[in-house]
CSV table of C-alpha atoms in Angstrom, one decimal:
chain,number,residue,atom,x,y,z
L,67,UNK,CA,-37.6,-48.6,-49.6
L,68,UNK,CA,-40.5,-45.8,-49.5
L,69,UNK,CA,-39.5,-43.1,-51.9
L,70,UNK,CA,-40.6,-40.5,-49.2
L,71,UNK,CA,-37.5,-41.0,-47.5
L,72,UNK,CA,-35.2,-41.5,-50.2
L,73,UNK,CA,-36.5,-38.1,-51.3
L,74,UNK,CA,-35.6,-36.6,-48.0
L,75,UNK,CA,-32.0,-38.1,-48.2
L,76,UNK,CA,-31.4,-36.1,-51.4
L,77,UNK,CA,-32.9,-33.2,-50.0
L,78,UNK,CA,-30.3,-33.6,-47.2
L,79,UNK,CA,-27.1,-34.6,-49.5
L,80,UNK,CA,-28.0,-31.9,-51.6
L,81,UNK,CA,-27.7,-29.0,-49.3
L,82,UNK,CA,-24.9,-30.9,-47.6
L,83,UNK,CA,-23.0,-30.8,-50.5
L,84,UNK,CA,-23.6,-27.1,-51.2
L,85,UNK,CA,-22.8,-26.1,-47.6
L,86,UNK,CA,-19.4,-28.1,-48.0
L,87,UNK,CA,-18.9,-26.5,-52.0
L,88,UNK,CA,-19.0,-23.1,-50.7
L,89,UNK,CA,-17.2,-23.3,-47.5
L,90,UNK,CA,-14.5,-24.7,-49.2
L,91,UNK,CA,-14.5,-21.2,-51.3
L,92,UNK,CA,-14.8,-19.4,-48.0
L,93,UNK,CA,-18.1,-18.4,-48.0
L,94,UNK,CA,-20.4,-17.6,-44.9
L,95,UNK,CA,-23.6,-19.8,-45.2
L,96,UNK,CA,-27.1,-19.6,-43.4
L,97,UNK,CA,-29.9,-21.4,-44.2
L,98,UNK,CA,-33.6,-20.5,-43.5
L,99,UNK,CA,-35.8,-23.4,-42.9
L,100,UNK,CA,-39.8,-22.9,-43.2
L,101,UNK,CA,-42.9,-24.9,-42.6
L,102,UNK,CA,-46.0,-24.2,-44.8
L,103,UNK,CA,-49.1,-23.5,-42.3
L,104,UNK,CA,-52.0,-26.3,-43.0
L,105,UNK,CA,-50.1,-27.7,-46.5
L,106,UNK,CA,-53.1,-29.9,-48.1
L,107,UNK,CA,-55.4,-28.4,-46.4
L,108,UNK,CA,-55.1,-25.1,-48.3
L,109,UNK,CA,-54.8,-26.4,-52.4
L,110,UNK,CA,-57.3,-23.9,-53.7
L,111,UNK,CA,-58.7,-26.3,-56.5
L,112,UNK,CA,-59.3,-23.4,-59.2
L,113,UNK,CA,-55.9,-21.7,-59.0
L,114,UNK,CA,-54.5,-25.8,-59.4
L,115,UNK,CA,-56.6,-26.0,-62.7
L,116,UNK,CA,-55.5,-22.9,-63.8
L,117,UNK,CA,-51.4,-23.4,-63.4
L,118,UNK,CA,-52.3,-27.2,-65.0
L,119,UNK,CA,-54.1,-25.5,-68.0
L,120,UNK,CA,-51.2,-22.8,-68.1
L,121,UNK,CA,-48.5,-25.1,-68.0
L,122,UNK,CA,-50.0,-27.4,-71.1
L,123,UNK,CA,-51.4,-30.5,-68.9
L,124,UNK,CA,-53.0,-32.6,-71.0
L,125,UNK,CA,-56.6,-32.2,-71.0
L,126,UNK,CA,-57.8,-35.2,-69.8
L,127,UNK,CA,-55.5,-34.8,-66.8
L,128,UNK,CA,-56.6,-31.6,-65.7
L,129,UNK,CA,-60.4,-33.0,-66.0
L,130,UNK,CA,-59.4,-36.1,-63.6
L,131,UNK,CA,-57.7,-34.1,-61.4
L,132,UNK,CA,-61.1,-31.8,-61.3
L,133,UNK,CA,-63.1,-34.7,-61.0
L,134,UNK,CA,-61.2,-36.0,-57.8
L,135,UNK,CA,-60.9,-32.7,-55.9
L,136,UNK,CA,-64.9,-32.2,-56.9
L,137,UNK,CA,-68.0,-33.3,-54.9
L,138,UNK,CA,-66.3,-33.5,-51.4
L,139,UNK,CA,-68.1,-32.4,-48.3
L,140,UNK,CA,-68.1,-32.1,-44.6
L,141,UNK,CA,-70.3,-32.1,-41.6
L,142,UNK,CA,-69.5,-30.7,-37.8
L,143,UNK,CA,-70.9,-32.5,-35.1
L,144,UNK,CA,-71.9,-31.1,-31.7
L,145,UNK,CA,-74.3,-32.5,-29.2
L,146,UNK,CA,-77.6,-32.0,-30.2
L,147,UNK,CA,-76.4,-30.5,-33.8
L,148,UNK,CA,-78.3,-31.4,-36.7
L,149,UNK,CA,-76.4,-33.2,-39.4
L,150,UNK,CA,-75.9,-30.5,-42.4
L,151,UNK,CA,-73.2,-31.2,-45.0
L,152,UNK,CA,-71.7,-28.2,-46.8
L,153,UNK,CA,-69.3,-28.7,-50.1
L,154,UNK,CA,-65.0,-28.0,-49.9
L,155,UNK,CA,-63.5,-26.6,-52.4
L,156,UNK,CA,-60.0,-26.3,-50.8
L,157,UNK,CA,-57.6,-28.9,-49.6
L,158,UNK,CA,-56.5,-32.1,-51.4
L,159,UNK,CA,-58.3,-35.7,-49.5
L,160,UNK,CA,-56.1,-36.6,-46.4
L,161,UNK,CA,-54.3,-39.9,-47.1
L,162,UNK,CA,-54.4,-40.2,-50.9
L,163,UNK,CA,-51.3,-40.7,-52.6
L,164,UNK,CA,-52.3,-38.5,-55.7
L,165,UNK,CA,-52.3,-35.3,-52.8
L,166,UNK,CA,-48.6,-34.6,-52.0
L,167,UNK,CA,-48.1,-34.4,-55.4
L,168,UNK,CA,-50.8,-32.4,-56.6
L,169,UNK,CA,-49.8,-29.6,-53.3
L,170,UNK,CA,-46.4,-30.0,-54.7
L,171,UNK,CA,-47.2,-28.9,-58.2
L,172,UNK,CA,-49.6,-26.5,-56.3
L,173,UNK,CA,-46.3,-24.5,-54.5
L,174,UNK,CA,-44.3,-25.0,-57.4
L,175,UNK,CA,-43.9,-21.1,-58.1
L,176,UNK,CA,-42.6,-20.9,-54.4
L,177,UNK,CA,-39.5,-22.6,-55.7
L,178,UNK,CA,-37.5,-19.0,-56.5
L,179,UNK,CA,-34.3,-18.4,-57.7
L,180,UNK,CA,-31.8,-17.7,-54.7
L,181,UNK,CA,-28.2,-16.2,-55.6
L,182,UNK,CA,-25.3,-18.2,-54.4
L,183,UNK,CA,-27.7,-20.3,-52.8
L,184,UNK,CA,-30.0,-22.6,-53.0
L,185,UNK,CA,-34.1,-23.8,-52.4
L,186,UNK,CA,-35.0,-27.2,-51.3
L,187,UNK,CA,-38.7,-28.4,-50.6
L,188,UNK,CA,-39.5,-31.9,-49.2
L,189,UNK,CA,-43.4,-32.0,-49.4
L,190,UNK,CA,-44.9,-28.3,-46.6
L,191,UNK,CA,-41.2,-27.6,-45.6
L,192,UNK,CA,-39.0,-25.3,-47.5
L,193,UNK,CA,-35.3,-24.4,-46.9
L,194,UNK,CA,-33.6,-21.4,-48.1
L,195,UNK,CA,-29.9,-21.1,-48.0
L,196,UNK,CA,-27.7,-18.3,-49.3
L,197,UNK,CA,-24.0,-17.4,-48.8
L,198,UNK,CA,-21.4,-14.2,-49.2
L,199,UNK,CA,-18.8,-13.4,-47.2
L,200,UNK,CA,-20.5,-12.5,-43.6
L,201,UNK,CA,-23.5,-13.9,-41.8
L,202,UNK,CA,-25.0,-10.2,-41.5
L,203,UNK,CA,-25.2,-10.7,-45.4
L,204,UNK,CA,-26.8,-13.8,-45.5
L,205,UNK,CA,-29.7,-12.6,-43.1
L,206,UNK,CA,-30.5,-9.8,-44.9
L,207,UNK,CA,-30.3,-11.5,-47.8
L,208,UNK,CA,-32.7,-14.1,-46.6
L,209,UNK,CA,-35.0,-11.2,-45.1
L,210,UNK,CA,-35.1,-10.5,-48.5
L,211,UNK,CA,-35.9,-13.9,-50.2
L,212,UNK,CA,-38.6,-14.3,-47.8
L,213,UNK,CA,-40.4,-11.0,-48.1
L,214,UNK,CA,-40.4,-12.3,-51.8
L,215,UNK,CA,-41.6,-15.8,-51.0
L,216,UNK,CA,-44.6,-14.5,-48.8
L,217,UNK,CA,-45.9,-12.6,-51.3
L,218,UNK,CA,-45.8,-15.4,-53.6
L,219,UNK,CA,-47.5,-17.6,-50.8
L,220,UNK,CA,-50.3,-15.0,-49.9
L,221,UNK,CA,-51.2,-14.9,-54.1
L,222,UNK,CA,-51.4,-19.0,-53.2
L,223,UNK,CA,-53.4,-18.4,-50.4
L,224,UNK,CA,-50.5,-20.4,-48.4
L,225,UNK,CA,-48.6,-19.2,-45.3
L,226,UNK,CA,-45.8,-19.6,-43.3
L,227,UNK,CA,-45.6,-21.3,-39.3
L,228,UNK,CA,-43.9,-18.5,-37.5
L,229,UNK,CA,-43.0,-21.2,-34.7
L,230,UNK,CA,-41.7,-23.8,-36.7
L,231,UNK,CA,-38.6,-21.6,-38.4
L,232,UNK,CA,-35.5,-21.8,-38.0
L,233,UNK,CA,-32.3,-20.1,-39.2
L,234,UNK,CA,-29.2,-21.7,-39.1
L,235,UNK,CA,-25.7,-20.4,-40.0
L,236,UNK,CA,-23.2,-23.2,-41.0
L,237,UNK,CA,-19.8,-22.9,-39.5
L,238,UNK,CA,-16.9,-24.9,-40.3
L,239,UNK,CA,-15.1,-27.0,-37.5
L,240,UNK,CA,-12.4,-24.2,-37.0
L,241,UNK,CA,-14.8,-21.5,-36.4
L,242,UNK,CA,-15.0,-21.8,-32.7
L,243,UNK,CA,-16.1,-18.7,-32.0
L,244,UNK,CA,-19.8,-17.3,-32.2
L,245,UNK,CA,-20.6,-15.7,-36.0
L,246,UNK,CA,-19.4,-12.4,-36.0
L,247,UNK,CA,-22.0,-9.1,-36.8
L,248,UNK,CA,-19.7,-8.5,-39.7
């Protein structure tokens, strides 16, 4: 089996089991799920080597990695154009194996601490979930968490897909009514 998948599956069992833990203490739960706007296409390659060197890579790593984001280029074509290649120096190479991983160690200091929650990421797609005792709690909560999580994103040069988020607030079979405002 890929491990892409499997990955997702414990990305999914693990919230599953959190939303079931806390309901079963009575808690109100909403999650807040979030899609990162152009993921590989926005590794800025000298903040990578700087959180590698930070975090104690090994040398020899840090020079591969620099080596295989280096000496990329690209070329627009329109009719009658002429055929001018300029250098990138953002982004990871589309269909490498080695990029979701280095974009993942790139977001890494996205991954924030949430109270009585918790923060899953399955490659550009972040969830945030957070419980207390009323869904009005949770959303502000989450306002919150996410005002945080932007900046952190903007100092990444990352953003957020206003159209592909979503809030959800997890009821239990015998809440058949709406959430209250409380």
């Amino acid at each position: 089996m890929d491990p892409s998948p499997l990955s997702l599956l414990n990305a999914c069992a693990a919230l599953s089991d959190t939303v079931r833990a806390l309901q079963h203490l009575e808690r109100k739960l909403s999650s807040l799920f979030l899609n990162m706007k152009g993921g590989f296409y926005n590794v800025d390659a000298k903040i990578l080597f700087s959180d590698l060197q930070r975090k104690g890579v090994n040398h020899y790593l840090v020079a591969w990695v620099r080596s295989f984001l280096s000496g990329h280029s690209y070329h627009l074509v329109f009719l009658g154009s002429p055929w001018t290649f300029s250098p990138v120096w953002v982004g990871t190479p589309h269909g490498s194996p080695v990029s979701p991983l280095l974009y993942v160690i790139y977001v890494s200091p996205l991954h924030i601490p949430v109270p009585t929650g918790l923060v899953l990421s399955y490659v550009d797609d972040f969830s945030l979930t957070t419980s207390s005792l009323s869904y009005r709690s949770n959303s502000r909560a989450l306002q919150h968490i996410f005002g945080h999580l932007r900046v952190v994103a903007e100092a990444r040069q990352v953003d957020f897909s206003v159209l592909k988020t979503e809030l959800i607030h997890w009821r239990t079979p015998m809440e058949r009514d709406p959430p209250t405002e409380d």
